[in-house]
PDB file of C-alpha atoms in Angstrom:
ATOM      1  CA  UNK A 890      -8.735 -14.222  20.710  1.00  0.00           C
ATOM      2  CA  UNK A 891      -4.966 -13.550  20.311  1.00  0.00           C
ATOM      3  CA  UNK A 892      -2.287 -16.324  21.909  1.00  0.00           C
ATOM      4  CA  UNK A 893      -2.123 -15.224  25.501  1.00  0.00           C
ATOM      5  CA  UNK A 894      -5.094 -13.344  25.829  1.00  0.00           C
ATOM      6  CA  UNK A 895      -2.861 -10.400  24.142  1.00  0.00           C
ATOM      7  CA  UNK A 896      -5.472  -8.030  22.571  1.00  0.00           C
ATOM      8  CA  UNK A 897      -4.384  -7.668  18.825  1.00  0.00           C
ATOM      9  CA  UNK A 898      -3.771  -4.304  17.339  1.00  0.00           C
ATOM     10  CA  UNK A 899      -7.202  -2.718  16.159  1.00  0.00           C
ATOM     11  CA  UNK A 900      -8.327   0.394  14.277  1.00  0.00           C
ATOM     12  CA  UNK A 901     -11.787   2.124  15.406  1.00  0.00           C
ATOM     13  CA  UNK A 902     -14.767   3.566  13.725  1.00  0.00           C
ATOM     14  CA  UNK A 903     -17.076   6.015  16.004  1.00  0.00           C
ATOM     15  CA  UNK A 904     -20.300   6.653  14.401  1.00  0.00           C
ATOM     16  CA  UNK A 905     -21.923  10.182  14.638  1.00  0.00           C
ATOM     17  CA  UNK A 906     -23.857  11.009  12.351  1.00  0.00           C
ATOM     18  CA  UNK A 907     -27.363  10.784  11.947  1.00  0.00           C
ATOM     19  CA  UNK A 908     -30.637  13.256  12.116  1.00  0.00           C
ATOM     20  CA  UNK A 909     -31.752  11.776  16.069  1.00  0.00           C
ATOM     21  CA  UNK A 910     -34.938  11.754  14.837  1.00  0.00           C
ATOM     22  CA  UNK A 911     -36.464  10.128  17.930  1.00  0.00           C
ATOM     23  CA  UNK A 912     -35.082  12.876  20.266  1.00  0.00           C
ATOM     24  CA  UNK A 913     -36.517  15.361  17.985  1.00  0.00           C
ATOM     25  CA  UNK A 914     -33.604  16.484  15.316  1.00  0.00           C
ATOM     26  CA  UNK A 915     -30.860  17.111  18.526  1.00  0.00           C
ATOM     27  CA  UNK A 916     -27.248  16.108  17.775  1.00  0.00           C
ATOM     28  CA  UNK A 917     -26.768  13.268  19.692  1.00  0.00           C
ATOM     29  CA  UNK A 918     -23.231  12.942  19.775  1.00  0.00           C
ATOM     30  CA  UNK A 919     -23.513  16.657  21.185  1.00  0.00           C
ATOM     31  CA  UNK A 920     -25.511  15.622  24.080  1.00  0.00           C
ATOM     32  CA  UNK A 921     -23.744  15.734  27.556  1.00  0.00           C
ATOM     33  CA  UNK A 922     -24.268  13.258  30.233  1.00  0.00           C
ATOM     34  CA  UNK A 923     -22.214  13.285  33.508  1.00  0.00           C
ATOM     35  CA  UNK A 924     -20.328  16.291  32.013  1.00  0.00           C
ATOM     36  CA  UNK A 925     -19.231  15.474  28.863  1.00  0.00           C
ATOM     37  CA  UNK A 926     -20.386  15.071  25.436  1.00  0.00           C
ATOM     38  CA  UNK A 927     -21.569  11.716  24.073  1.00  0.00           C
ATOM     39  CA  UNK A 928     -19.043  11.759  20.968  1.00  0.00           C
ATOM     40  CA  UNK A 929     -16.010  12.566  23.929  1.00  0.00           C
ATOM     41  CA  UNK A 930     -17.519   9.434  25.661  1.00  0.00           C
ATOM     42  CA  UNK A 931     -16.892   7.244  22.466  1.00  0.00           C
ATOM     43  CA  UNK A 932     -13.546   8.765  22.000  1.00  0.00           C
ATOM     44  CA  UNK A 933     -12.273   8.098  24.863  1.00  0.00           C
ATOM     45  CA  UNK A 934     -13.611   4.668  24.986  1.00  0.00           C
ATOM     46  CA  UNK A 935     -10.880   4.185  22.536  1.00  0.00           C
ATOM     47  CA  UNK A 936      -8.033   5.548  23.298  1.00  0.00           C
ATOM     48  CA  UNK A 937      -5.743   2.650  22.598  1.00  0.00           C
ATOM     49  CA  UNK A 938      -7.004   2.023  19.079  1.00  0.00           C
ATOM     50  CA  UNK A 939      -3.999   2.378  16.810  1.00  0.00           C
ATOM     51  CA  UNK A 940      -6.445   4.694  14.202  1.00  0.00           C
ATOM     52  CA  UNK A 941      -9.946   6.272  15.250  1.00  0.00           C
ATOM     53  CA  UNK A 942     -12.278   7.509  12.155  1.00  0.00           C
ATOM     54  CA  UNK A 943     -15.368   9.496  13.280  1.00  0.00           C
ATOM     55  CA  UNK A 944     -17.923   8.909  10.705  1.00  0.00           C
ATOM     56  CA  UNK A 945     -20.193  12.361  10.880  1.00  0.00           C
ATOM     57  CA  UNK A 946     -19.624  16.220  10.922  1.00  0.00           C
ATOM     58  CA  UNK A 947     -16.486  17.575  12.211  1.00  0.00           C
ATOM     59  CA  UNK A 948     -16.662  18.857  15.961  1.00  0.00           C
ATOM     60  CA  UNK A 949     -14.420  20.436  18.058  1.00  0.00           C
ATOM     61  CA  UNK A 950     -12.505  17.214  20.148  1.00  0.00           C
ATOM     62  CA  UNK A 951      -9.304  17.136  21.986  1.00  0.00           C
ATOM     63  CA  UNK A 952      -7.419  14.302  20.132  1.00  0.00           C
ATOM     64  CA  UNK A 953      -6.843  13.891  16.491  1.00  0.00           C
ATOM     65  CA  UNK A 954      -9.109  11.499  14.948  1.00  0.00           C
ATOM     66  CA  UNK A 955      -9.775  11.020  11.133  1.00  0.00           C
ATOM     67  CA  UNK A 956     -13.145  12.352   9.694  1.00  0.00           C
ATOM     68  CA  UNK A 957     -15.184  10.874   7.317  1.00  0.00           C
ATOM     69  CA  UNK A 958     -18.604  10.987   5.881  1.00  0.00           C
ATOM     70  CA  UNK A 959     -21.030   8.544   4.291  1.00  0.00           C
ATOM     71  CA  UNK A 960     -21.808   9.373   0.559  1.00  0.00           C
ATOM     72  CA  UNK A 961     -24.674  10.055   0.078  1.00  0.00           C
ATOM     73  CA  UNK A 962     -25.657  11.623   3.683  1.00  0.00           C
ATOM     74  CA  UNK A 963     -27.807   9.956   5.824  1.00  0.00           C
ATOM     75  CA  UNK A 964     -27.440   6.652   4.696  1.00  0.00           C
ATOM     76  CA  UNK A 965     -27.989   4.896   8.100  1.00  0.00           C
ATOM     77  CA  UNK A 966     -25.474   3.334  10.418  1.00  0.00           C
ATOM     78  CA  UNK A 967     -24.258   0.086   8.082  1.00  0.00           C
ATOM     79  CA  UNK A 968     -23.715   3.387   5.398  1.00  0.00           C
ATOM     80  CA  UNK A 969     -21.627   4.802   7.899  1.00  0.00           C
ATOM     81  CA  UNK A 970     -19.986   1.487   8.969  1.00  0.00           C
ATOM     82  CA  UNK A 971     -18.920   1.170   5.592  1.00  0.00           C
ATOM     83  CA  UNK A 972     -17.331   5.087   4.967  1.00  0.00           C
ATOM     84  CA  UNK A 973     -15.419   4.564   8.208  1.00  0.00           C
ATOM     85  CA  UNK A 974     -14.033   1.051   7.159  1.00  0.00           C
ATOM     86  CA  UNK A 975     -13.196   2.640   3.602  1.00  0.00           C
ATOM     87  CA  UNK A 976     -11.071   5.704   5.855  1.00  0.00           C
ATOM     88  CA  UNK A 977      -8.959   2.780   7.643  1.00  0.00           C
ATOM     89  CA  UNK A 978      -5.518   1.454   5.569  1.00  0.00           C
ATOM     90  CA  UNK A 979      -5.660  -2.185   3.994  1.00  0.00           C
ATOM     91  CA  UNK A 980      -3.762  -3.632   6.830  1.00  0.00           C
ATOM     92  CA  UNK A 981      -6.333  -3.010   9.545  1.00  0.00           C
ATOM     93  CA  UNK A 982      -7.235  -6.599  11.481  1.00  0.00           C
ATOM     94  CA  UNK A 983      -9.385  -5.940  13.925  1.00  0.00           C
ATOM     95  CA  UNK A 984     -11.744  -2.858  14.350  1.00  0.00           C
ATOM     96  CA  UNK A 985     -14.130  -2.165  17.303  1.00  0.00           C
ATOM     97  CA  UNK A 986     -17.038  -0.142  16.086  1.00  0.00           C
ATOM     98  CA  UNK A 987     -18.939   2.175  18.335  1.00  0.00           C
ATOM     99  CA  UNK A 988     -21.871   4.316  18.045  1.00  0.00           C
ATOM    100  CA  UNK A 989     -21.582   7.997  19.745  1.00  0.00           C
ATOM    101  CA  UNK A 990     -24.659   7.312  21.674  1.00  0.00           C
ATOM    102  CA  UNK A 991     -23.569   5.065  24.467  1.00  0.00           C
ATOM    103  CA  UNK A 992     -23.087   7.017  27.663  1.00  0.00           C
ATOM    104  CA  UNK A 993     -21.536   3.939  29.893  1.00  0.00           C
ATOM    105  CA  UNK A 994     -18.987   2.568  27.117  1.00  0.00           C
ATOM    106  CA  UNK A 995     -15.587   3.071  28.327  1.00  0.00           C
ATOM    107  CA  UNK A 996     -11.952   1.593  27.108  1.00  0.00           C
ATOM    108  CA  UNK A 997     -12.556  -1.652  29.821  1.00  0.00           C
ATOM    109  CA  UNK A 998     -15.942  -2.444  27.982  1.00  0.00           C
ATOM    110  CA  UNK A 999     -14.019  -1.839  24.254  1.00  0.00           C
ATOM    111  CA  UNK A1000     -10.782  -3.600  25.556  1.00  0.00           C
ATOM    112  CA  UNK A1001     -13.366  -6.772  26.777  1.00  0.00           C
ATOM    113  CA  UNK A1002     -14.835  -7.297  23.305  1.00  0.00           C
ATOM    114  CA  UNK A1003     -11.250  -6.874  21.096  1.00  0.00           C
ATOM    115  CA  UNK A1004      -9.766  -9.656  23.598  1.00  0.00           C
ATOM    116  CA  UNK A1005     -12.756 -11.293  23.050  1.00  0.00           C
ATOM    117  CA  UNK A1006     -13.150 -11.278  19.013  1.00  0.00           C
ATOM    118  CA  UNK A1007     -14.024 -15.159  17.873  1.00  0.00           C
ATOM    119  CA  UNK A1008     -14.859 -15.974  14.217  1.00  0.00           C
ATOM    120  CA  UNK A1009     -15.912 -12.892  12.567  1.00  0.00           C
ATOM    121  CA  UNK A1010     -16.551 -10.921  15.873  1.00  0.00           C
ATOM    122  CA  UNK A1011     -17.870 -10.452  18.628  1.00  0.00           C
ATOM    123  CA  UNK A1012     -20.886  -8.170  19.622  1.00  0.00           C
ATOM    124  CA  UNK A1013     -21.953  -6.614  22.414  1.00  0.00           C
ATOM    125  CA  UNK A1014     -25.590  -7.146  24.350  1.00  0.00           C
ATOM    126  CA  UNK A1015     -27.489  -5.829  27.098  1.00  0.00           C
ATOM    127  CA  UNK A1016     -28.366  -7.676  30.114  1.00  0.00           C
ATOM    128  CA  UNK A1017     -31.350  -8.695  28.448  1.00  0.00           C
ATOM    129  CA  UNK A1018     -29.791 -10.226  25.550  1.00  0.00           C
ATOM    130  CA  UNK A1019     -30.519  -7.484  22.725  1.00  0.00           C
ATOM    131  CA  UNK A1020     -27.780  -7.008  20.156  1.00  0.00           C
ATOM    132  CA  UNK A1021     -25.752  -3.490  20.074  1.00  0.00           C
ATOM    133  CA  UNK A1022     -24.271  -3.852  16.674  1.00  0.00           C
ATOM    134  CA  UNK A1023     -22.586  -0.499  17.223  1.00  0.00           C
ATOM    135  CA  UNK A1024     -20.921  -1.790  20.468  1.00  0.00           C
ATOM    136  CA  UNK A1025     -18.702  -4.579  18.981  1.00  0.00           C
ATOM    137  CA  UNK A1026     -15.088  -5.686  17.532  1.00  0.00           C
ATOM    138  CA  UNK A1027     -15.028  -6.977  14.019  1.00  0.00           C
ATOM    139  CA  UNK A1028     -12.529  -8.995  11.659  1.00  0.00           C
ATOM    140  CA  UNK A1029     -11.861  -6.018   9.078  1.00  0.00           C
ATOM    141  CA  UNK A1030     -11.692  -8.848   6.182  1.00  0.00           C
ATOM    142  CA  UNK A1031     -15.106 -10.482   7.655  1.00  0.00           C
ATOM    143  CA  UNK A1032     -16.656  -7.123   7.448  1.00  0.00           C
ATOM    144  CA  UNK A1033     -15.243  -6.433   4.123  1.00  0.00           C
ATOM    145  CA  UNK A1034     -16.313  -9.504   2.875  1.00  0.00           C
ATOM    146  CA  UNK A1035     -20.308  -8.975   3.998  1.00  0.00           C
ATOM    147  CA  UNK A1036     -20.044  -5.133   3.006  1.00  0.00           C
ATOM    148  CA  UNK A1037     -19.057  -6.714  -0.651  1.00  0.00           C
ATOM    149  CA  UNK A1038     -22.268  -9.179  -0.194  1.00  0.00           C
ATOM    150  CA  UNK A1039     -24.694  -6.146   0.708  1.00  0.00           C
ATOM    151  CA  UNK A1040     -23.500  -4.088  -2.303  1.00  0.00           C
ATOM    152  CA  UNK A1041     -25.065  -0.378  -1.588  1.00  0.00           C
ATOM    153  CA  UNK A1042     -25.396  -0.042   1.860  1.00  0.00           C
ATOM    154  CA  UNK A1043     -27.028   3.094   1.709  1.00  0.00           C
ATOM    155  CA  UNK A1044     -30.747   2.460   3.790  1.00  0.00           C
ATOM    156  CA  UNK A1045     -29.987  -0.941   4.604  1.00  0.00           C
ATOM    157  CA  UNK A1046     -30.017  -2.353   7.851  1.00  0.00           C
ATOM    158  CA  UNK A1047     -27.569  -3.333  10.387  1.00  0.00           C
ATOM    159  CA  UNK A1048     -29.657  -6.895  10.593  1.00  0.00           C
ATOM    160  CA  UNK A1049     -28.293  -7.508   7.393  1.00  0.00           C
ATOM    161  CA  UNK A1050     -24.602  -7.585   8.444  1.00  0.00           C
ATOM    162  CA  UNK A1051     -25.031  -9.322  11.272  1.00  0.00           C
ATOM    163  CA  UNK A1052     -26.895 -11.956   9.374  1.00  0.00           C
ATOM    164  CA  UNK A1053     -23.475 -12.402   7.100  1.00  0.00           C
ATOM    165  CA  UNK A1054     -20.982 -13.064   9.740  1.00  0.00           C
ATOM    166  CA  UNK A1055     -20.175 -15.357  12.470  1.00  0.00           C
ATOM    167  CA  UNK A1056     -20.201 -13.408  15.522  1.00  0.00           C
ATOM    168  CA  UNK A1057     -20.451 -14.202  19.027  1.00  0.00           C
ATOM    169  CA  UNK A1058     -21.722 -12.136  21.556  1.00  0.00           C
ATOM    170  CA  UNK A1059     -20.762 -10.306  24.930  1.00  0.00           C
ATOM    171  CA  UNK A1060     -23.124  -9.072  27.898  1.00  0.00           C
ATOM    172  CA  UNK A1061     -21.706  -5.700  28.856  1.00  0.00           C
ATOM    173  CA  UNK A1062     -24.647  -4.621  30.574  1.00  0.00           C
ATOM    174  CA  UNK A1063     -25.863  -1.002  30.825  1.00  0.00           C
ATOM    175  CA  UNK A1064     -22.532  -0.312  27.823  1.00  0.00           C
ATOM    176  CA  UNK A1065     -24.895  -1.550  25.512  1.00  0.00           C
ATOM    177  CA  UNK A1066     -27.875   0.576  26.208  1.00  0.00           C
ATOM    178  CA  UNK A1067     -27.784   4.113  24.020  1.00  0.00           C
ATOM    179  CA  UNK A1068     -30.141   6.917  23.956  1.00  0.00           C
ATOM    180  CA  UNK A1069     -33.003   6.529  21.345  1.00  0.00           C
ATOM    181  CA  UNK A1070     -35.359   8.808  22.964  1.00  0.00           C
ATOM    182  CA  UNK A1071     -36.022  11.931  25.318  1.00  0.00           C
ATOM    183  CA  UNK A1072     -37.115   9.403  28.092  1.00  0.00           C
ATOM    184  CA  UNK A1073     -33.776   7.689  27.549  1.00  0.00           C
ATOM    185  CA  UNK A1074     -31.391  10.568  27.678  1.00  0.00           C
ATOM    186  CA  UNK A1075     -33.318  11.952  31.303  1.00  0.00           C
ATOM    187  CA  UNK A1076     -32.804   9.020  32.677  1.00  0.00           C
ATOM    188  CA  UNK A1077     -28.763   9.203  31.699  1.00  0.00           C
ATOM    189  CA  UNK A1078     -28.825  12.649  32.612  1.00  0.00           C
ATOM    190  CA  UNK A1079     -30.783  12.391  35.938  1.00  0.00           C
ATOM    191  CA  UNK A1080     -27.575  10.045  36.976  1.00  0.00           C
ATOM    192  CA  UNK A1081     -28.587   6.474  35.700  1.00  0.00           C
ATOM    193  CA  UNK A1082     -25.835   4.398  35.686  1.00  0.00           C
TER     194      UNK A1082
END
């Protein structure tokens, strides 16, 4: 954590990409729960980043972001991961990394883990203690660093960056969950909270 409890200055990486193969090819950022889109969720969730790159197609939004995309396509989130940290300038510290899936992440939940960033990081977890590498704040050098380790990170897993840095973790309760599934996204829409 910064002296004071002062949250440094951080850059953020949204990712939105992906097929949503589990809901059936849909465009997950595109989905709405409690009136707005998934991606607009995200984005607002971090608001006082300094920088925001959206890894995926463009969209139509209401704030300027920069756009990226992983080369090649559909390279999986750690792909993606690594596009948006290759968008950011050289002087980026700390960058909070979201996925465009989580419909309770808000700026609190993204504000809690920056403030919170020990070692290499710090990632987020549900109540029940599983990981949400796509909810978390990361040293930019640390994640350079285990990006360089990986080499192409086209089809590998998340698992394996986690397994290269020092992270502690953060129970933000239902901000960690994301929707996966049909079942998941009726129970957003039908007002879970």
């Amino acid at each position: 954590m910064s002296a004071e409890g002062v949250a440094p200055v951080w850059d953020a990486i949204v990712v939105a990409g992906g097929r949503g193969r589990r809901l059936g090819g849909r465009d997950k950022p595109a989905l709405e729960v409690a009136g707005r889109s998934l991606l607009d969720t995200a984005l607002e969730a971090v608001t006082a980043a300094r920088i925001t790159v959206v890894v995926g197609p463009k969209r139509p939004i209401t704030r300027a972001v920069r756009w990226t995309w992983e080369e090649p396509a559909d390279g999986g989130p750690l792909s993606a991961l690594a596009a948006g940290l290759r968008a950011l300038p050289r002087d980026s510290d700390v960058v909070a990394v979201l996925a465009a899936d989580l419909p309770a992440v808000d700026a609190d939940t993204v504000d809690t883990l920056v403030r919170a960033i020990d070692g290499d990081g710090v990632v987020a977890a549900d109540s029940s203690g599983r990981l949400q590498p796509l909810l978390a704040a990361y040293r930019a050098e640390a994640l350079q660093r285990a990006l360089a380790g990986i080499g192409e990170p086209h089809g590998q897993p998340m698992r394996r960056l986690l397994d290269m840095l020092k992270l502690a973790t953060l129970d933000v309760g239902s901000a960690a969950e994301d929707i996966d599934t049909p079942g998941d996204l009726a129970r957003w829409q039908e007002g879970r909270s």
